[in-house]
PDB file of C-alpha atoms and ligand atoms in Angstrom:
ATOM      1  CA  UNK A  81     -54.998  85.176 -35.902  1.00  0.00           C
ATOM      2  CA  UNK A  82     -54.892  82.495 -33.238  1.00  0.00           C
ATOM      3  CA  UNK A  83     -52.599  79.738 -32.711  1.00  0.00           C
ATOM      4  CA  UNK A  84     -55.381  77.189 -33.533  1.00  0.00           C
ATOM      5  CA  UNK A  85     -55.963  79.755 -36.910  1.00  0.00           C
ATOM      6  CA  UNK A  86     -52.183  79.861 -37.039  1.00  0.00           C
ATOM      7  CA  UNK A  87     -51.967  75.977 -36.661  1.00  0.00           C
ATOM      8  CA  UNK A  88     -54.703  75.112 -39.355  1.00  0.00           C
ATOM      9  CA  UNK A  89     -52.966  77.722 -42.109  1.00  0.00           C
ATOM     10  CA  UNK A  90     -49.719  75.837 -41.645  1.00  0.00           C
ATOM     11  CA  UNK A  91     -51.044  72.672 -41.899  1.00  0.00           C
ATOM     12  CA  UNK A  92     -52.767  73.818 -45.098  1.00  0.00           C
ATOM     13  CA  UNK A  93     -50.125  74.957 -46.755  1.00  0.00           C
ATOM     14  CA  UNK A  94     -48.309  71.695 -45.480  1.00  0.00           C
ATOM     15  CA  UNK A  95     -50.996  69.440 -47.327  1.00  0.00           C
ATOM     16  CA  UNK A  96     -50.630  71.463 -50.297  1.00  0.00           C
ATOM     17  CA  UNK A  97     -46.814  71.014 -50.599  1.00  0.00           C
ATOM     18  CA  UNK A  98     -46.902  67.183 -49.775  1.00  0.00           C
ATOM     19  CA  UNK A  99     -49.518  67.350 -52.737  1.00  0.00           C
ATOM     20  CA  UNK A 100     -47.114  68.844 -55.051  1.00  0.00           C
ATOM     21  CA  UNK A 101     -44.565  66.755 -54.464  1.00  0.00           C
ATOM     22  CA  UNK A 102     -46.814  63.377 -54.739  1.00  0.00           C
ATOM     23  CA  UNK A 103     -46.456  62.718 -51.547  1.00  0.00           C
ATOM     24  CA  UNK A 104     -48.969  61.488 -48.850  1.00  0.00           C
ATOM     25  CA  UNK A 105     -49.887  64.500 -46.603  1.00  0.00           C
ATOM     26  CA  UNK A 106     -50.781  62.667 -43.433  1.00  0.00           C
ATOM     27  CA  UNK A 107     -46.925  61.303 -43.360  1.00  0.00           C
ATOM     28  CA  UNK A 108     -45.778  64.404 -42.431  1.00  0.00           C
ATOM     29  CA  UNK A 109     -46.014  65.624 -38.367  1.00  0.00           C
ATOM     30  CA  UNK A 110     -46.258  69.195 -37.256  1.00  0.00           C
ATOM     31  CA  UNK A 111     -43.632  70.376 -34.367  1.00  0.00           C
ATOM     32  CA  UNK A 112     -45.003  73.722 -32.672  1.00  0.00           C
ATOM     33  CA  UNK A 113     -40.923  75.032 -31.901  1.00  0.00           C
ATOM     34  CA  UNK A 114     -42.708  76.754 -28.753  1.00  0.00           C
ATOM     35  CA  UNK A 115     -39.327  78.421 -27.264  1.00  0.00           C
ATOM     36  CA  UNK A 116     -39.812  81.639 -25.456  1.00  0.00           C
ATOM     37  CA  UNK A 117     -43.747  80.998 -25.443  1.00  0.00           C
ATOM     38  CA  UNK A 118     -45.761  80.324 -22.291  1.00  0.00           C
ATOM     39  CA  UNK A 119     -47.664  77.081 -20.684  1.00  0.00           C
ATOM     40  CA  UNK A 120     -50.660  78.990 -21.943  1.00  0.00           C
ATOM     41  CA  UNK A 121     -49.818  79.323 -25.701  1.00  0.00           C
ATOM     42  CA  UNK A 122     -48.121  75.275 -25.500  1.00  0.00           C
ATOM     43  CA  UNK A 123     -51.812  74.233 -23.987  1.00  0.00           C
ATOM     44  CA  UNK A 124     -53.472  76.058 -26.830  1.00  0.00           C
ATOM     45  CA  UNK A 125     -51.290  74.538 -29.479  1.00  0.00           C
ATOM     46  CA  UNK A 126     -51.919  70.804 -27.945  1.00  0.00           C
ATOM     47  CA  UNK A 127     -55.564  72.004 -28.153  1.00  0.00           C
ATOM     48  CA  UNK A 128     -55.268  72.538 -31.786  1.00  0.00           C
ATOM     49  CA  UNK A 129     -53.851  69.536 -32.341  1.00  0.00           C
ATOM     50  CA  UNK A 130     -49.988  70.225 -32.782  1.00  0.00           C
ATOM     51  CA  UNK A 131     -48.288  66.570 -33.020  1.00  0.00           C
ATOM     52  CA  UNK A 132     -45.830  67.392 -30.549  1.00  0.00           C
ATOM     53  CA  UNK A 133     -44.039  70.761 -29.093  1.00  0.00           C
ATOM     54  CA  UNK A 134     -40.495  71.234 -29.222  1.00  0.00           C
ATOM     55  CA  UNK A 135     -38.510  72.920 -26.729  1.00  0.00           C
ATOM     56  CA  UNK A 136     -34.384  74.043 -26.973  1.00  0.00           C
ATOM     57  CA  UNK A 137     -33.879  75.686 -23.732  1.00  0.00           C
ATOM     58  CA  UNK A 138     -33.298  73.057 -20.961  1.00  0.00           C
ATOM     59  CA  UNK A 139     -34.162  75.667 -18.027  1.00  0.00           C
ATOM     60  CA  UNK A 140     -37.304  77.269 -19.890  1.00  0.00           C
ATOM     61  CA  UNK A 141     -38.670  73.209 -20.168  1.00  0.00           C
ATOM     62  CA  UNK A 142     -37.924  72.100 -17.101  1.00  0.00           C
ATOM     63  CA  UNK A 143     -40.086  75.399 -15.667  1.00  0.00           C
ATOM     64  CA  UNK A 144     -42.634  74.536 -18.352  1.00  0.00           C
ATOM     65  CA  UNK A 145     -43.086  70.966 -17.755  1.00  0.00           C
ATOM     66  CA  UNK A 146     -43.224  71.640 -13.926  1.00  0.00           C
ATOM     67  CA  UNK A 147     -46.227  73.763 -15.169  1.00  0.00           C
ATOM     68  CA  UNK A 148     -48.247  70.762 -17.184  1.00  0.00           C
ATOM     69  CA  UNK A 149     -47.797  73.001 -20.096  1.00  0.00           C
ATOM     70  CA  UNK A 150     -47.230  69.636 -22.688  1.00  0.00           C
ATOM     71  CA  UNK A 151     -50.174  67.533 -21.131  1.00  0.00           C
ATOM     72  CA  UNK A 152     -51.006  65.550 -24.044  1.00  0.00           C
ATOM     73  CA  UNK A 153     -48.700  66.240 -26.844  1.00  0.00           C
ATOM     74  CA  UNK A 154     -45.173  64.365 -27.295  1.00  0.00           C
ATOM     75  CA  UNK A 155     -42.315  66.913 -26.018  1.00  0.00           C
ATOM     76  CA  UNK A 156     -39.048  67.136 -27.927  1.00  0.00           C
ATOM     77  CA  UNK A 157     -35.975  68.875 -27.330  1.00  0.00           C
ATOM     78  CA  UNK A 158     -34.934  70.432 -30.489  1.00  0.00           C
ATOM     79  CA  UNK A 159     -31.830  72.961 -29.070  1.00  0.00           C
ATOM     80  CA  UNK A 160     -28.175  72.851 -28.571  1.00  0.00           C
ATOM     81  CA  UNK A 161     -27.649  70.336 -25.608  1.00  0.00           C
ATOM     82  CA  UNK A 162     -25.130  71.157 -23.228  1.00  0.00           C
ATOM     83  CA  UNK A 163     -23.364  67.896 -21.799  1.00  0.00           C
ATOM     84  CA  UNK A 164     -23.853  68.719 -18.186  1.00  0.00           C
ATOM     85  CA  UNK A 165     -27.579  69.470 -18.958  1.00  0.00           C
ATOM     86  CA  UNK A 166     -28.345  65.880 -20.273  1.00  0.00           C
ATOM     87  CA  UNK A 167     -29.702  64.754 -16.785  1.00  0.00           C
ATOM     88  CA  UNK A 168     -32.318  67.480 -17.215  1.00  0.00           C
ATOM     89  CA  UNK A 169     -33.767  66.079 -20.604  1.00  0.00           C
ATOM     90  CA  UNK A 170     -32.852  62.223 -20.711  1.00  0.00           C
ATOM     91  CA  UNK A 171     -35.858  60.278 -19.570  1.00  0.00           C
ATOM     92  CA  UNK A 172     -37.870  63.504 -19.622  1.00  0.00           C
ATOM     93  CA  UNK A 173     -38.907  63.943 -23.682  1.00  0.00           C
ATOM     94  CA  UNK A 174     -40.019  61.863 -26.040  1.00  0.00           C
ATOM     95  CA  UNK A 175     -37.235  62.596 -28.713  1.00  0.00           C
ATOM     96  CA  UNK A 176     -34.161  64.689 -28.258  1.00  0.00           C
ATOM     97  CA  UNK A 177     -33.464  65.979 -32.361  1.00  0.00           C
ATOM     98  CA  UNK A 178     -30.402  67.170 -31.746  1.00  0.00           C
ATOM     99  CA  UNK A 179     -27.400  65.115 -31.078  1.00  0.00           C
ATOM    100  CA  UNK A 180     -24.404  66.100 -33.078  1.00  0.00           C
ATOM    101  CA  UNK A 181     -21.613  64.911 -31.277  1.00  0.00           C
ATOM    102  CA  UNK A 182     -20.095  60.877 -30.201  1.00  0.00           C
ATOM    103  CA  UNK A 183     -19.718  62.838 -26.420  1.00  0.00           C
ATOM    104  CA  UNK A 184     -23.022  64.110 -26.458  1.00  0.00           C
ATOM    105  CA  UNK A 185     -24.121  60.301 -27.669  1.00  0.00           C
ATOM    106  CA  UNK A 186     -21.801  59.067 -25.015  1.00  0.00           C
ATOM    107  CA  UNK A 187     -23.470  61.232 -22.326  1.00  0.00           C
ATOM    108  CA  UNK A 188     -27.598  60.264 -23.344  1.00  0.00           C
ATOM    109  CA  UNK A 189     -26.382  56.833 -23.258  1.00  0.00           C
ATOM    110  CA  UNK A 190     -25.085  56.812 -19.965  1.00  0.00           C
ATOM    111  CA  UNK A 191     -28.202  58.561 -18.494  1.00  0.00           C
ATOM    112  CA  UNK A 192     -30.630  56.581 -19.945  1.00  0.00           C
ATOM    113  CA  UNK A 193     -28.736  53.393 -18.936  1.00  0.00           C
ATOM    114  CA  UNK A 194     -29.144  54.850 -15.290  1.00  0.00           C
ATOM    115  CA  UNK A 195     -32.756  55.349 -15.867  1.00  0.00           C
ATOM    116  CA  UNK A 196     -33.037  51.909 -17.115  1.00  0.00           C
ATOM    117  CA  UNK A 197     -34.420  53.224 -20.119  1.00  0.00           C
ATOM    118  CA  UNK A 198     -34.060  53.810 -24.300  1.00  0.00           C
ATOM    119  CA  UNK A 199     -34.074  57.246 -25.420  1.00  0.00           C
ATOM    120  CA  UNK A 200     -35.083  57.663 -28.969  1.00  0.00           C
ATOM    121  CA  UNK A 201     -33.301  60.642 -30.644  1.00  0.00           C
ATOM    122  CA  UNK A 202     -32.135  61.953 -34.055  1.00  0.00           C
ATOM    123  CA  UNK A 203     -28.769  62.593 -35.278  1.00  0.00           C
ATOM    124  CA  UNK A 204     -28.165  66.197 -36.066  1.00  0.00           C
ATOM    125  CA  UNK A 205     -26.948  66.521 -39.761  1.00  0.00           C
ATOM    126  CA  UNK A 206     -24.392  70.689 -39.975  1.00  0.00           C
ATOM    127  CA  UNK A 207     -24.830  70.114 -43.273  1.00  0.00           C
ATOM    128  CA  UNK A 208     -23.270  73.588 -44.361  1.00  0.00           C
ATOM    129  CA  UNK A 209     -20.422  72.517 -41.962  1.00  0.00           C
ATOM    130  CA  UNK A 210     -20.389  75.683 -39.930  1.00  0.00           C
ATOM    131  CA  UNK A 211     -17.743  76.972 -37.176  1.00  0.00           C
ATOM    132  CA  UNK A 212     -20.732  77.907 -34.494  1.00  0.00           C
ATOM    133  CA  UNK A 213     -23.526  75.213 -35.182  1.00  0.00           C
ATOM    134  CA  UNK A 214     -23.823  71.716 -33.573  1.00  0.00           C
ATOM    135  CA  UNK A 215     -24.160  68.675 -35.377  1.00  0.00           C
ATOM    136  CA  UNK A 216     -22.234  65.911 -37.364  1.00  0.00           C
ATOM    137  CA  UNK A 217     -20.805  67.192 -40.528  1.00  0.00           C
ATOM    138  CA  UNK A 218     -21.835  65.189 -42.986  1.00  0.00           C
ATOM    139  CA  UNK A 219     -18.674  63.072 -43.093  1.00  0.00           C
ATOM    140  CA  UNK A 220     -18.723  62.142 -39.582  1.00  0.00           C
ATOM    141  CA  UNK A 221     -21.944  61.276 -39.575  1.00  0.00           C
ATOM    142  CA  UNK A 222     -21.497  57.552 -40.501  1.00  0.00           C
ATOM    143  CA  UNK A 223     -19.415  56.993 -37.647  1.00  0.00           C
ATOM    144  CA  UNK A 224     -21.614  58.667 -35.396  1.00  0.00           C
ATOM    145  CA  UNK A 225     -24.552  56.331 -36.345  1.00  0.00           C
ATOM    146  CA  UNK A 226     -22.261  53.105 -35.814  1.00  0.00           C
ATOM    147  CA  UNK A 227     -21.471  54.721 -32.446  1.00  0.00           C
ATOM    148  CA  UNK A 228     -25.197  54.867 -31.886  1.00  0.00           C
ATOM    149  CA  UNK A 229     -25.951  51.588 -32.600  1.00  0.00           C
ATOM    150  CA  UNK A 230     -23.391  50.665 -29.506  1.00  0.00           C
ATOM    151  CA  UNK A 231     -25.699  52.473 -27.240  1.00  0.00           C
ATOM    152  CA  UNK A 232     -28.399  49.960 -26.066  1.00  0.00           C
ATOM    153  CA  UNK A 233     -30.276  52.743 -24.497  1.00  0.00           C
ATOM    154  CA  UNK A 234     -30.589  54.743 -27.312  1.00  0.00           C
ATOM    155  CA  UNK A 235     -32.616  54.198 -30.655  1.00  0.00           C
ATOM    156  CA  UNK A 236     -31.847  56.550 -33.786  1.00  0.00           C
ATOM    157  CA  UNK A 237     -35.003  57.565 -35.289  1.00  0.00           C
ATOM    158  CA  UNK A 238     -33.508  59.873 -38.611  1.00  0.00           C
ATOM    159  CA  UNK A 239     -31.692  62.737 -38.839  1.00  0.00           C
ATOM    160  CA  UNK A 240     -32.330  66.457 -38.201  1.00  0.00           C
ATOM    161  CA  UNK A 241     -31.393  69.709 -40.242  1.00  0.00           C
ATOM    162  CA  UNK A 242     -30.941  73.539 -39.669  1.00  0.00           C
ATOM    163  CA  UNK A 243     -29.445  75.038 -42.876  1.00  0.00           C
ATOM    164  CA  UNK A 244     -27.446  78.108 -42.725  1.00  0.00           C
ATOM    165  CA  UNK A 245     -29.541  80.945 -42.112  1.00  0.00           C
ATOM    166  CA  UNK A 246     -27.391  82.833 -45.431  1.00  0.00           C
ATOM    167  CA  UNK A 247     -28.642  80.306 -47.886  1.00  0.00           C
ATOM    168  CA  UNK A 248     -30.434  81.250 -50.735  1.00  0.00           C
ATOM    169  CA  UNK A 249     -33.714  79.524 -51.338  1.00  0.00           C
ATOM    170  CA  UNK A 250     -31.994  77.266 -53.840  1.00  0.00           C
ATOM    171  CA  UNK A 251     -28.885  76.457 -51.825  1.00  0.00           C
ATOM    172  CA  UNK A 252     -30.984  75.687 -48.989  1.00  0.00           C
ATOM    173  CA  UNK A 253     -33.219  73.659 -51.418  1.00  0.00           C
ATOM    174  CA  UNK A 254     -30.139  72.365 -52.326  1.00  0.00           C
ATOM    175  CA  UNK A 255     -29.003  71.070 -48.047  1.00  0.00           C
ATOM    176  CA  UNK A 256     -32.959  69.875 -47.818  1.00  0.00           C
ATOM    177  CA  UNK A 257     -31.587  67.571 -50.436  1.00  0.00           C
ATOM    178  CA  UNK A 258     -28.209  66.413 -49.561  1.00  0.00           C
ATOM    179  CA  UNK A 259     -29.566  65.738 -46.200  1.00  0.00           C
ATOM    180  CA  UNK A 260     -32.539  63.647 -47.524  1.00  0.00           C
ATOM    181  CA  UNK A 261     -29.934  61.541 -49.700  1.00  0.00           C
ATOM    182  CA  UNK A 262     -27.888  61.197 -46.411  1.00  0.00           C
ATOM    183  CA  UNK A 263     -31.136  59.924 -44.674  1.00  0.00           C
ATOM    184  CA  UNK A 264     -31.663  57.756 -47.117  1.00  0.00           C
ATOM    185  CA  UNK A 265     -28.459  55.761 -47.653  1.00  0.00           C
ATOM    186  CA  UNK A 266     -27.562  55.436 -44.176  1.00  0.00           C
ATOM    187  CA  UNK A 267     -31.483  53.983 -43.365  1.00  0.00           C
ATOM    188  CA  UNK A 268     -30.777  51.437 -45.741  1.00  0.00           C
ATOM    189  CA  UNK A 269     -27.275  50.682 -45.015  1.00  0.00           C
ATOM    190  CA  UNK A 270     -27.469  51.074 -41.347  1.00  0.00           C
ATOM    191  CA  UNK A 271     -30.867  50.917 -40.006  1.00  0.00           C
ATOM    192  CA  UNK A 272     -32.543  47.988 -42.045  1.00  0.00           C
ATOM    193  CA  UNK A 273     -34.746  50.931 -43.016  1.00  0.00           C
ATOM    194  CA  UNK A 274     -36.188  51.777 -39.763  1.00  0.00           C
ATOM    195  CA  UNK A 275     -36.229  54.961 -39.588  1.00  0.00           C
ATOM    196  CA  UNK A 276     -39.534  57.484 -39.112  1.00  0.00           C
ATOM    197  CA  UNK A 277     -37.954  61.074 -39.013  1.00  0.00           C
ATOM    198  CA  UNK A 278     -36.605  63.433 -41.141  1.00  0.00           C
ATOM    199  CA  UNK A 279     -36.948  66.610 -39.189  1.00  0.00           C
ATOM    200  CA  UNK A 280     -36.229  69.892 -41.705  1.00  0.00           C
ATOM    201  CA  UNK A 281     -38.195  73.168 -42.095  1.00  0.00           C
ATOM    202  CA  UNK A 282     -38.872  76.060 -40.239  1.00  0.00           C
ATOM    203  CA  UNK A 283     -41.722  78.885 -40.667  1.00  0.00           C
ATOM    204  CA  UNK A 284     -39.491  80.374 -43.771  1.00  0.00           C
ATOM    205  CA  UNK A 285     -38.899  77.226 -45.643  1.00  0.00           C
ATOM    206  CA  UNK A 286     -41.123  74.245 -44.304  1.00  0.00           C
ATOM    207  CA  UNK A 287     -42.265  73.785 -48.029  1.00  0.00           C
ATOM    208  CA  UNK A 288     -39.157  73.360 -49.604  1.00  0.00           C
ATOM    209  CA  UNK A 289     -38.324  70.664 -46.969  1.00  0.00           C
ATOM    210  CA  UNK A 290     -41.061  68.886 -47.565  1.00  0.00           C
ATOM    211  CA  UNK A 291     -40.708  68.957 -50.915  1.00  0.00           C
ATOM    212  CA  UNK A 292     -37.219  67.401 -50.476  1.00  0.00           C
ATOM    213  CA  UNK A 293     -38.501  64.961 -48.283  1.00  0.00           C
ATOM    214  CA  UNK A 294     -38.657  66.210 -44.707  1.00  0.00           C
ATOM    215  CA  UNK A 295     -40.912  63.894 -42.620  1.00  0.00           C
ATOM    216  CA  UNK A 296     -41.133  66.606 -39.506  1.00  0.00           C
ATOM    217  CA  UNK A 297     -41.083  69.695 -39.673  1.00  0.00           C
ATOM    218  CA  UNK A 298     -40.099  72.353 -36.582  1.00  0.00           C
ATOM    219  CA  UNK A 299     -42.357  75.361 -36.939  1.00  0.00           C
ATOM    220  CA  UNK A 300     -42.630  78.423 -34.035  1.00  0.00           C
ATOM    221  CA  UNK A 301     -43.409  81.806 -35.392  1.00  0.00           C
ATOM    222  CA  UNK A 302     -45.684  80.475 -38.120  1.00  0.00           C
ATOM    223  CA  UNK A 303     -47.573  79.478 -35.280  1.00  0.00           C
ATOM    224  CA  UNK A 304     -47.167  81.475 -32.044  1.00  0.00           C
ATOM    225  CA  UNK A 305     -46.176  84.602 -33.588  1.00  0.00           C
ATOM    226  CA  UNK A 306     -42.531  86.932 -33.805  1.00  0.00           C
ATOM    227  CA  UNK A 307     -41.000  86.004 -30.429  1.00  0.00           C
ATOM    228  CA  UNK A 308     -39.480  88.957 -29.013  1.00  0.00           C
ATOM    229  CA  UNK A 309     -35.875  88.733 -27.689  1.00  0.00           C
ATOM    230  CA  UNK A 310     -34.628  91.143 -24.888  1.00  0.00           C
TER     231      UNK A 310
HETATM  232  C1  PLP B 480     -36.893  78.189 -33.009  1.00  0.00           C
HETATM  233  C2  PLP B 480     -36.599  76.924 -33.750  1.00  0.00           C
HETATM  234  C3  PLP B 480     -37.383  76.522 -34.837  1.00  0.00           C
HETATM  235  C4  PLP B 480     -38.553  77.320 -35.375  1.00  0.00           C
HETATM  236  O1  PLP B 480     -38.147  78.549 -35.879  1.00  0.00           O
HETATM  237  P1  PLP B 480     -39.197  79.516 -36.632  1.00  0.00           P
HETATM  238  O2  PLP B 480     -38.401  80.188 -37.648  1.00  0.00           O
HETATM  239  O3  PLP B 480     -39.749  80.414 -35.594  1.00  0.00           O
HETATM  240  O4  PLP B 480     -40.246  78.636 -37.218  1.00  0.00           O
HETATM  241  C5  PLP B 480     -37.072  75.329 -35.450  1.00  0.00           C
HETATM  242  N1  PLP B 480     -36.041  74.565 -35.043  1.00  0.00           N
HETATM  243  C6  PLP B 480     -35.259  74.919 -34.009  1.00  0.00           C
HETATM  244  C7  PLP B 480     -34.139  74.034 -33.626  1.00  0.00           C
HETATM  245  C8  PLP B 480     -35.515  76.109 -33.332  1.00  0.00           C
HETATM  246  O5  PLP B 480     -34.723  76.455 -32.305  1.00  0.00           O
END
């Protein structure tokens, strides 16, 4: 299979569960997570008609982009981001997903402010408040939106998701939804409803999220195949 074959299965299967769940199948954008894959495979991928790639290694991008490998497709960064690393992203994507932290926030700001500029970006939801992952716990996420909204030079879009990897289908069924309600009440109560993104789902469970309401979804092996780590 090629990424192009790869890349019209998943957006089958896509359709099919925004069908199920009444929902309107062209509402939902396709993220090729294209980490540890070349220029090559991101060209092919734009080719096919991915909505945008997303990257979480600043070093591997920054080689990539020098490259031309996202010519015509939005770029996100979808990784942890390191504080001292934010110079090497701000200005340079389209969306960064995964800001979990008021520093982090504090940090985008201030680069984009130098860069005269508005970076749009999603708050990172750890919904299954874990020791090792980034990301607001759900709790802190409230304040971390008002925080946002002090930033004029950055612009919340929604939230973003990785369940624990443990979960069972249902109890990661189960964090699709809690995050969706989260993304919900704080649209309306904070973001006069403005918001575009809910970015949850992966190549094992991009169904369920969009059954429970995931807007974006973040798929890489799906697409480009097992990556192999050395
Ligand atoms: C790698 C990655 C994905 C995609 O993972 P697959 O299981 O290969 O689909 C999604 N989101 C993030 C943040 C990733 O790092």
């Amino acid at each position: 299979m090629s990424i192009c074959d790869n890349i019209g299965a998943v957006r089958e299967r896509m359709a099919a569960a925004a069908i199920a769940a009444g929902r309107d199948p062209g509402e939902i954008l396709l993220v090729g997570a294209s980490k540890m894959n070349d220029a090559a495979a991101c060209r092919a991928a734009i080719a096919a008609g991915i909505d945008a790639l997303g990257e979480n290694r600043v070093q591997e991008m920054t080689g990539k982009l020098a490259e031309g490998a996202y010519t015509g497709a939005p770029l996100h960064f979808i990784g942890h981001l390191q504080r001292n690393k934010v110079r090497q992203v701000v200005g340079k994507v389209d969306l960064i997903q995964s800001v979990g932290s008021e520093e982090l926030l504090a940090e985008i700001e201030k680069a984009a402010a130098k860069l005269e500029i508005v970076q749009d970006i999603l708050l990172e939801v750890n919904i299954g408040m874990e020791e090792a992952k980034s990301g607001f716990a759900p709790a802190a996420l409230y304040d971390g939106a008002r925080a946002a909204l002090n930033c004029p030079h950055v612009r919340v879009l929604g939230l973003m998701t990785i369940p624990p990897a443990e979960a069972s289908r249902e109890e990661n069924c189960g964090y699709f939804a809690e995050v969706h309600a989260l993304y919900v009440d704080i649209n309306a109560k904070l973001f006069h409803n403005n918001f575009k993104y809910l970015s949850m789902g992966m190549s094992g469970d991009y169904e369920d999220a969009i059954a429970n309401g995931a807007t974006m979804v973040r798929v890489g092996s799906a697409i480009f195949g097992a990556r192999h780590y050395t």
